[in-house]
Coordinates of C-alpha atoms in Angstrom, one line a residue:
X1 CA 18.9 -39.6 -44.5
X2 CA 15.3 -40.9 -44.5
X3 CA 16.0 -43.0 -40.8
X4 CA 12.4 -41.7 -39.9
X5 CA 10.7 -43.0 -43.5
X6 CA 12.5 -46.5 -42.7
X7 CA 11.3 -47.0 -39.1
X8 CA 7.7 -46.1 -40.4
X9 CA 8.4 -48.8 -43.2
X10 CA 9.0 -50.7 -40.8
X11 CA 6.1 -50.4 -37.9
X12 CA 4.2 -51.8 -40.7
X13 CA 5.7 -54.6 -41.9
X14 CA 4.9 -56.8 -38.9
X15 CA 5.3 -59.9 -41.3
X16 CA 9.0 -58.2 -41.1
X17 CA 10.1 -58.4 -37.6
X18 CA 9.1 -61.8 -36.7
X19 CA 9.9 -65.4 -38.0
X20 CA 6.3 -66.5 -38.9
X21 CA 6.7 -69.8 -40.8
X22 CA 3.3 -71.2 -42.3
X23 CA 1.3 -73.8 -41.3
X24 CA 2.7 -76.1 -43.4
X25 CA 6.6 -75.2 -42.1
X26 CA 5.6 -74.8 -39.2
X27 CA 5.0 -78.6 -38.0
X28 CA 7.3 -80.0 -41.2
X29 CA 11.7 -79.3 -40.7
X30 CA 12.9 -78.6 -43.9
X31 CA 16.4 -79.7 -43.0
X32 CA 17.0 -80.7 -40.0
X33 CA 19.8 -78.2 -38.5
X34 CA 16.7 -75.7 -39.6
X35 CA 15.8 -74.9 -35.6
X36 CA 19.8 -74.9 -34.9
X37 CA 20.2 -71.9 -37.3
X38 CA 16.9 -70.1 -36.1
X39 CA 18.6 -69.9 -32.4
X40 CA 22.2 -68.6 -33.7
X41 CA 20.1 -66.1 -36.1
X42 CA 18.0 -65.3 -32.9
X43 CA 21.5 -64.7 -31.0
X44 CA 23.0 -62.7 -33.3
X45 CA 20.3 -60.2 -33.7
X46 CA 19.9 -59.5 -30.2
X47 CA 23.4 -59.1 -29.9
X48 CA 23.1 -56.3 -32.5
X49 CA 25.3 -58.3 -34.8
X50 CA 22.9 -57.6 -37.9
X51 CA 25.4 -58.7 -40.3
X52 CA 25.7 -62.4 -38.7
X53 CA 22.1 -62.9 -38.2
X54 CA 21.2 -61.9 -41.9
X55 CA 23.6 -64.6 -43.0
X56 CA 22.0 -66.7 -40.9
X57 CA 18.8 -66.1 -42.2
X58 CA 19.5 -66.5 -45.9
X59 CA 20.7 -69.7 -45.0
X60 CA 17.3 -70.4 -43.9
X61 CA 16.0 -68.7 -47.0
X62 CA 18.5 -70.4 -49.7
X63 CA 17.1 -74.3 -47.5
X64 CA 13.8 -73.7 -47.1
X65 CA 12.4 -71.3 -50.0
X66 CA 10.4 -69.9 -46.9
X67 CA 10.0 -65.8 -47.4
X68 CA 9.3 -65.4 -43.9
X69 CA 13.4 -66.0 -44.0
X70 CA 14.1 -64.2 -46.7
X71 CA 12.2 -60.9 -45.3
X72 CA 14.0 -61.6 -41.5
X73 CA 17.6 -61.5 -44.1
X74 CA 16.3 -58.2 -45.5
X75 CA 15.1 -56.4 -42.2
X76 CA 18.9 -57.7 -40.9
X77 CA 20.5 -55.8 -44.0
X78 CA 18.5 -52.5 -43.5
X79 CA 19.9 -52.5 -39.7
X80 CA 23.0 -53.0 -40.6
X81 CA 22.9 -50.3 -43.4
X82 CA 23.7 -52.4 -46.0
X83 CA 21.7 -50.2 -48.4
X84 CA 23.0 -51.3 -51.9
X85 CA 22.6 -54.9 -50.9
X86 CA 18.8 -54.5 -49.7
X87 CA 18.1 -53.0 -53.1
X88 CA 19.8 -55.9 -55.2
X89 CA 17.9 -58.6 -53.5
X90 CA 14.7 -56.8 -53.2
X91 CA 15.0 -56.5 -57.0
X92 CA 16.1 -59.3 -57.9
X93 CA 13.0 -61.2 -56.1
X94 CA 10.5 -58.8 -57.1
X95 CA 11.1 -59.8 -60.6
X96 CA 9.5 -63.1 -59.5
X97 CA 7.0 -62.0 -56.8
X98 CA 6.1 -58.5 -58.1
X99 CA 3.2 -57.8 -56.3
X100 CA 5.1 -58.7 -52.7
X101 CA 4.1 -55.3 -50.9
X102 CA 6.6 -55.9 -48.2
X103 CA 9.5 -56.3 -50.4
X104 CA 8.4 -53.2 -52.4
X105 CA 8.1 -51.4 -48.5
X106 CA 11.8 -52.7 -48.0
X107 CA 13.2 -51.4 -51.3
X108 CA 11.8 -47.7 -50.7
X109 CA 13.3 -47.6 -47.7
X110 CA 16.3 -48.3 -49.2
X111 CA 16.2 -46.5 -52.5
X112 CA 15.7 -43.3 -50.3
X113 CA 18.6 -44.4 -47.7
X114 CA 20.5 -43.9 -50.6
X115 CA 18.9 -41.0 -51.8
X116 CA 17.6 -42.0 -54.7
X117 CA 14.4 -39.9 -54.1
X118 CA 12.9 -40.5 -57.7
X119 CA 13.0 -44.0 -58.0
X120 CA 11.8 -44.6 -54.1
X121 CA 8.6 -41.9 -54.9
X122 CA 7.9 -44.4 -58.5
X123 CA 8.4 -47.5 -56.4
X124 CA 6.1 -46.0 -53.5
X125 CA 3.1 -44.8 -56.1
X126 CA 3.0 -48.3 -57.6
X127 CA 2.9 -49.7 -53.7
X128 CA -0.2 -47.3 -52.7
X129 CA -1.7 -48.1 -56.1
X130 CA -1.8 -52.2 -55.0
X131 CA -2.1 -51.7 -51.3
X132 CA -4.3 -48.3 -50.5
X133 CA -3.0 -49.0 -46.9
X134 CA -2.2 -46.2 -44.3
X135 CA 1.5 -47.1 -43.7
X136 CA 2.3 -47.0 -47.6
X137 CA 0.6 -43.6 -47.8
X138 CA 2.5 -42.3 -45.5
X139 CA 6.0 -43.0 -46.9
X140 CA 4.8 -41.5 -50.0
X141 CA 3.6 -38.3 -48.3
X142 CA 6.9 -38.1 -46.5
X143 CA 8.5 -38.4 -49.6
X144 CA 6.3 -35.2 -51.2
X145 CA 7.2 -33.3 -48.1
X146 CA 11.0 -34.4 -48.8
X147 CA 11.1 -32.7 -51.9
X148 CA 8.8 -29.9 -50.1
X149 CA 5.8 -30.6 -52.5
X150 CA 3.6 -30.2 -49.7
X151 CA 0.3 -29.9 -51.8
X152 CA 0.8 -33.6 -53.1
X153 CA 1.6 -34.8 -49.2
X154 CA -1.5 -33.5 -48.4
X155 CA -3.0 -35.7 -50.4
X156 CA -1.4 -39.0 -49.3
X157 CA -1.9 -37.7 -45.7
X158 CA -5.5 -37.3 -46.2
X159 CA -5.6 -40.4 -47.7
X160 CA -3.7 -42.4 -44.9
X161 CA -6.1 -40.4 -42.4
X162 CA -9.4 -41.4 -43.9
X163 CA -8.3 -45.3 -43.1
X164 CA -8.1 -45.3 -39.2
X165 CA -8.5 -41.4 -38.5
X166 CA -4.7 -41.9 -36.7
X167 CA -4.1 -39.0 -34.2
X168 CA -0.8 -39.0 -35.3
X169 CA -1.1 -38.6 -38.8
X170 CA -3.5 -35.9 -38.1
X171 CA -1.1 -34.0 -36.3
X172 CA 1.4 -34.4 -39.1
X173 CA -1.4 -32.9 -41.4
X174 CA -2.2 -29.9 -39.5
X175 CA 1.0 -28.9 -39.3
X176 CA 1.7 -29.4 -42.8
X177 CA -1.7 -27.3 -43.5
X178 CA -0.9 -24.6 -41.0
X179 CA 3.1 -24.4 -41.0
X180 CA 4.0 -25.3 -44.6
X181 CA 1.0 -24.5 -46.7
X182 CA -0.3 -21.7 -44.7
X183 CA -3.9 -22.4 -44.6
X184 CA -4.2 -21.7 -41.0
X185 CA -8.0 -22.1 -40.5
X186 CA -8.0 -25.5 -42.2
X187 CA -5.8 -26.8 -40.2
X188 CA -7.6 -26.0 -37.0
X189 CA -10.7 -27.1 -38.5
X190 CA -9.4 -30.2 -39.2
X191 CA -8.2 -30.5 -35.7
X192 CA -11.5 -29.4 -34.4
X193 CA -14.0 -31.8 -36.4
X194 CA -11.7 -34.4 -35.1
X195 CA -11.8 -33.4 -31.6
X196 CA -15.7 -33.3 -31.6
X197 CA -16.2 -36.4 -33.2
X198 CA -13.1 -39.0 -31.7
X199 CA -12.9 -36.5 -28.3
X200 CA -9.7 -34.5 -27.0
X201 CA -6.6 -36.5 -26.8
X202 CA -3.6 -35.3 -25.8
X203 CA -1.5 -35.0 -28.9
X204 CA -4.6 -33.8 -30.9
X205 CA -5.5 -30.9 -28.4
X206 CA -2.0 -29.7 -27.3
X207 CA -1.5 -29.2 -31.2
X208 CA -4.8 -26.9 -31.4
X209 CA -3.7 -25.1 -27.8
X210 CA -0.8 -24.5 -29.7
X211 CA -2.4 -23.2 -33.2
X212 CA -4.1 -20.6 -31.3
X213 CA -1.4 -19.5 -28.4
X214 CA 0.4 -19.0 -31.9
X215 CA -2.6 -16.6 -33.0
X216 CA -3.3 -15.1 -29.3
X217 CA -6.3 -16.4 -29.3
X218 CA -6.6 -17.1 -25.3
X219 CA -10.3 -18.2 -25.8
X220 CA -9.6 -20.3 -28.1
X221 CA -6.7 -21.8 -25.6
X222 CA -9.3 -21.8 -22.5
X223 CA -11.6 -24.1 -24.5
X224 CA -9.2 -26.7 -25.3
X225 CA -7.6 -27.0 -22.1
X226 CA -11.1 -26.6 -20.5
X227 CA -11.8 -30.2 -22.6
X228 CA -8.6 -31.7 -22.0
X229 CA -9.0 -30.8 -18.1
X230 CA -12.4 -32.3 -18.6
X231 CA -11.4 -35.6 -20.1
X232 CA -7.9 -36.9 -17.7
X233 CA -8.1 -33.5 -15.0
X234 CA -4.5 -33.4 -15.6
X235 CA -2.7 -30.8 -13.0
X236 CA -0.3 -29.6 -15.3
X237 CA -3.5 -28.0 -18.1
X238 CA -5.3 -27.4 -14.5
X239 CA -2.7 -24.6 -13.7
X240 CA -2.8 -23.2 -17.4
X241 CA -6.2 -22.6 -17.2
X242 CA -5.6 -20.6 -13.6
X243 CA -2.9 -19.0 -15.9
X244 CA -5.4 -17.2 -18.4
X245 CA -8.2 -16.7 -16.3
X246 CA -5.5 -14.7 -14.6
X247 CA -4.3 -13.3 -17.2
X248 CA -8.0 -12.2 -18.3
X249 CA -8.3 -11.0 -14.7
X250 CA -11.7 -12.9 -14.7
X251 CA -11.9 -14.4 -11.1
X252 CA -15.5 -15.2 -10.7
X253 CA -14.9 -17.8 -13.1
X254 CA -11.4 -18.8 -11.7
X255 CA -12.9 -19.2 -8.2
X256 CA -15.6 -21.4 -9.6
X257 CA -13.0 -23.5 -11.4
X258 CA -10.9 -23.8 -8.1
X259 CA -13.9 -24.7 -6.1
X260 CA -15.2 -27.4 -8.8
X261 CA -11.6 -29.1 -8.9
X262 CA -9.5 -28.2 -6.0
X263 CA -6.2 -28.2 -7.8
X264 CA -5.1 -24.8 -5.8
X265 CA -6.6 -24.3 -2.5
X266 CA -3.5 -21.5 -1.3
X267 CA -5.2 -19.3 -4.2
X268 CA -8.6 -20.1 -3.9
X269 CA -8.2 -18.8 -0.2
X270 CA -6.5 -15.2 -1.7
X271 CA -9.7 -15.1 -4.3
X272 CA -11.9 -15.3 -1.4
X273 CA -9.9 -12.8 1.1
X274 CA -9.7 -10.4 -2.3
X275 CA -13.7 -10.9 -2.5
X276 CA -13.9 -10.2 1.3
X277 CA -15.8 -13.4 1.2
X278 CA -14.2 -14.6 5.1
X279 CA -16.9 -17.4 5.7
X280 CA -15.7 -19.3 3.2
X281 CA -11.9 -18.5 3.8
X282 CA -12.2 -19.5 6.8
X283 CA -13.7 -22.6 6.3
X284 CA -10.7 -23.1 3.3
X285 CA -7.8 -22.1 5.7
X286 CA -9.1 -24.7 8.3
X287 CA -9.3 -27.2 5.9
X288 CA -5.7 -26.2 4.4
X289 CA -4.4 -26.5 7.9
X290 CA -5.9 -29.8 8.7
X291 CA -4.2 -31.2 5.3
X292 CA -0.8 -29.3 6.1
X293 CA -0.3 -29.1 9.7
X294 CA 1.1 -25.3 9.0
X295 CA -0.4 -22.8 11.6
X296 CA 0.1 -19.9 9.1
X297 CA -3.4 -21.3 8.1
X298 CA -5.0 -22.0 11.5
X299 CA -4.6 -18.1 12.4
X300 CA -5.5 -17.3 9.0
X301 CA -8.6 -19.3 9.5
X302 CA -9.4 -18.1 12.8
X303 CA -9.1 -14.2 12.0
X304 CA -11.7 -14.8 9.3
X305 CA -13.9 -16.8 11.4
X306 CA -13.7 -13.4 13.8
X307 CA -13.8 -11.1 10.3
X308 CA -17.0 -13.0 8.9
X309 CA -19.2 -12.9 12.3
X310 CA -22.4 -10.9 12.5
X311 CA -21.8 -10.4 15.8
X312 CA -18.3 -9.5 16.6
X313 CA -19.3 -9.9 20.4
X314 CA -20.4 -13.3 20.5
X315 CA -18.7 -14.8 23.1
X316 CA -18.7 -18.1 21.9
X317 CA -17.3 -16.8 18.5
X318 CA -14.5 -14.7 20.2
X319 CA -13.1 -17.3 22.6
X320 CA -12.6 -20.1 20.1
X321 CA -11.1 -17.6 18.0
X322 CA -8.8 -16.6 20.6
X323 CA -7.9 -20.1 21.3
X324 CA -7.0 -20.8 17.9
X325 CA -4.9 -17.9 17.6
X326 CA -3.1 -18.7 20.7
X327 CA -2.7 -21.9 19.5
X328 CA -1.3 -20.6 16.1
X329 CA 1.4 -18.5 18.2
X330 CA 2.7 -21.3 20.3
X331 CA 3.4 -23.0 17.5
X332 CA 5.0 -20.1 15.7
X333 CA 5.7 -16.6 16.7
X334 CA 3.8 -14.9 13.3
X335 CA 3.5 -10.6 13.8
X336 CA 0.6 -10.5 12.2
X337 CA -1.1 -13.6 14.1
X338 CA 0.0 -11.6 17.9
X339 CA -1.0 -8.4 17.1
X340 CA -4.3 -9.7 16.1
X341 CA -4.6 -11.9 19.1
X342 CA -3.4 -8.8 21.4
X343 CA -6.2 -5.8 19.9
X344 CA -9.0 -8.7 20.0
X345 CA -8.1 -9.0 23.4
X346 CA -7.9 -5.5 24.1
X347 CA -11.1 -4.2 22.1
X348 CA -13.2 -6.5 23.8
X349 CA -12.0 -5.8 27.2
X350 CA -11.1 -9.4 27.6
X351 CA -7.6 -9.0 29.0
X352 CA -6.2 -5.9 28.5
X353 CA -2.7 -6.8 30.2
X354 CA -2.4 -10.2 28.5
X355 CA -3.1 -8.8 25.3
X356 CA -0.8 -5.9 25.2
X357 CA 1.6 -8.6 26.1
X358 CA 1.1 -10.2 22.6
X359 CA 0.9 -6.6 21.3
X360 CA 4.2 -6.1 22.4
X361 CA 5.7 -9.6 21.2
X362 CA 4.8 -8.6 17.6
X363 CA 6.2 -4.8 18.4
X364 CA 9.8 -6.7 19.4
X365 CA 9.8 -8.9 15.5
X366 CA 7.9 -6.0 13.9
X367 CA 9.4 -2.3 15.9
X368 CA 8.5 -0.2 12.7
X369 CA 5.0 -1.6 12.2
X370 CA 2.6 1.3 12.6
X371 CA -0.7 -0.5 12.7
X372 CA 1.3 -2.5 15.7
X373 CA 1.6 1.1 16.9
X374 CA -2.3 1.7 16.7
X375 CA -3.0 -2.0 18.9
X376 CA -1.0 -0.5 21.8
X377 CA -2.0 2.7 22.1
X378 CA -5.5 1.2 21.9
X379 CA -4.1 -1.0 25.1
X380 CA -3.2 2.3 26.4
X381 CA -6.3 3.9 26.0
X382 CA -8.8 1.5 27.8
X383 CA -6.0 1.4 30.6
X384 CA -7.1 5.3 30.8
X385 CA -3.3 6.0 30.1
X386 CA -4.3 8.8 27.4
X387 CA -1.3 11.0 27.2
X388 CA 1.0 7.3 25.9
X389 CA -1.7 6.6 24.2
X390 CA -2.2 9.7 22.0
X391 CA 1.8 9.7 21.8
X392 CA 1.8 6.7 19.6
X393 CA -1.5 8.0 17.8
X394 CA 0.3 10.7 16.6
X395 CA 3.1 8.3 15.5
X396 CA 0.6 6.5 13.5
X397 CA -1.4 9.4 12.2
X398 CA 1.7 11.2 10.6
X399 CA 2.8 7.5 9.3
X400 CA -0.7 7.0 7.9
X401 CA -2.6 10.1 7.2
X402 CA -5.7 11.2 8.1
X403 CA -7.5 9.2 5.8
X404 CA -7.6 6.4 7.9
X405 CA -11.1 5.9 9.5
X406 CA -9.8 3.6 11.9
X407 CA -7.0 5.3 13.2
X408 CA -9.7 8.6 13.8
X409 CA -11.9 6.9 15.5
X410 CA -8.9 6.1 17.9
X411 CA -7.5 9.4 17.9
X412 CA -11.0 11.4 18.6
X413 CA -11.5 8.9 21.4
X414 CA -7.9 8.9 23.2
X415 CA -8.1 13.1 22.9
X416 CA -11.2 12.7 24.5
X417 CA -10.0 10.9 27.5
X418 CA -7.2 13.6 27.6
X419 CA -9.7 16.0 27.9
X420 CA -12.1 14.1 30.2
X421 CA -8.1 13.7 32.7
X422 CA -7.6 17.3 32.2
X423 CA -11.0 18.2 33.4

């Protein structure tokens, strides 16, 4: 049934939906219970009983010869579905007021209730003929896509367009161009002009993100939801733009579009630890921390501070680092955080007890972790114990290879102490 066609009818028949007496009535009672059977037709429709309140209303009608009434009878009929009974008034009074657009509007709606397709699409042609108003060329383009001429909705589309350039009639257009007629390119163009010259609303630029997700074009995708991001920075077509520049692997320009709008700080800070750029994750991870509270971030923050200094032996630089870190471990015993904690302290002869001690904390959550291995045989090596030391060297070298610059530079140095004891 043609519910949709009606409810269009009806958004433009405002003269429809209210009781709008003329000046005249308005400040002269017809009869005098005339107010009396406004209320109980007033009642009756917002008690959804259609049927009582369009009785009401022709009362109204048949007293006061006021068409305001008769139109509030009519719009009562149609919500009660009384089809047959909306197309014998309508008819009957356009034989006396044919040129009355809004009983015309009322009778198409019913005619293609009914499904009398034919006669609503005569009726409707006469009504855009007298009118040329948006609503009326729409029903009739409705109708043409009903009976799937889509060539002749076009045209009553267009037409209803070129009045107000609606968004919503656009949208209809397109995908009658793109879906039904296949003309693809028009269809975005369409879109596109419109977009340039009334700017990128939502409804009009979700329909062109999805015209080209449709054709794979992901450029095409990335400039729409850049300007939709642009005009209402909308979270939601934030992240889908982080989806394609991840998908295009293209993180310069991902980074730059995190750092401009801050809608992802957690990957921003993974850009910059993937770009070894550890100033500015530190900075982030401090900031991240401040916002969260979560320590994960205030060791993260301070191991980059450490990672990004010129001069790892800065004394300044390494005891606020150390602080932090401790600080990150009392408030949550992290691996990662008191092994890191532990080899700063060992490497730079800070504490060498105290920071096997951490070593050994992360050994206990992590036993299998070689490069927790490496920290305390490192502790083992500056307490001159060489022989433990290069025990668990040889542990790490057969877990990591010989590739491992790192773990070579320890192991030339421990078997050099075991040489330097055996001597």
């Amino acid at each position: 049934m043609f519910k949709s066609l009606f409810f269009i009818a009806m958004l433009f028949m405002s003269g429809c939906m209210q009781i709008q007496p003329d000046s005249q009535i308005s400040n002269i009672k017809t009869f005098d219970r005339e107010d009396e059977f406004i209320m109980y037709g007033l009642d009756a429709e917002v008690r959804h009983n259609y049927g009582g309140a369009a009785q009401y209303f022709n009362i109204l009608y048949t007293k006061t010869n006021n068409m305001e009434y008769r139109y509030r009878t009519i719009n009562m009929l149609m919500k009660n579905e009384n089809y047959d009974q909306v197309i014998t008034i309508t008819s009957e009074q356009l034989l006396r007021n044919d040129d009355d657009a809004k009983l015309m509007r009322f009778k198409v709606a019913a005619l293609l209730e009914v499904e009398k397709i034919e006669k609503a699409k005569s009726l409707a042609l006469e009504l855009v003929a007298m009118t040329k108003e948006e609503g009326d060329y729409l029903i009739l383009s409705q109708i043409y896509q009903k009976q799937e001429n889509f060539e002749m909705s076009m045209k009553y589309l267009e037409s209803a367009y070129a009045i107000n350039y609606g968004e919503n009639i656009l949208d209809t257009l397109a995908v009658t161009l793109y879906v039904n007629l296949g003309r693809k390119d028009e269809a975005i163009s369409y879109l596109e002009t419109h977009n340039r010259l009334h700017g990128c609303s939502e409804i009009v630029c979700n329909r062109l993100a999805g015209f080209y997700s449709n054709q794979n074009n992901i450029e095409g995708m990335l400039s729409i939801y850049m300007r939709m991001y642009a005009e209402n920075q909308n979270v939601h077509v934030g992240e889908a733009i982080v989806n394609i520049y991840n998908y295009q692997q293209d993180f310069p320009k991902l980074t730059v579009f995190l750092e401009e709008n801050k809608i992802n700080s957690e990957l921003l800070l993974r850009l910059y630890v993937n770009a070894k750029n550890y100033k500015k994750a530190a900075l982030l991870a401090k900031e991240i921390y401040q916002e969260s509270g979560e320590s994960y971030f205030l060791g993260q923050s301070a191991i980059f501070s450490y990672e990004s200094s010129e001069n790892k032996n800065d004394t300044a630089m390494l005891n606020k680092v150390i602080k932090e870190l401790k600080n990150a471990v009392l408030q949550n015993e992290d691996a990662l955080f008191l092994n890191y904690l532990g080899y700063l302290m060992i490497d730079h002869n800070l504490d060498i007890e105290e920071g096997m001690e951490y070593v050994n904390r992360a050994l206990d959550i992590s036993p299998d972790s070689v490069f927790y291995l490496d920290s305390l045989a490192w502790g083992y090596y500056k307490q001159k114990r060489c022989k433990e030391a290069y025990k668990l060297m040889k542990q790490v070298e057969e877990s990591l290879g010989q590739d491992d610059e790192e773990v070579q530079d320890h192991m030339r140095a421990i078997e050099k102490c075991l040489k330097e004891k055996d001597r």
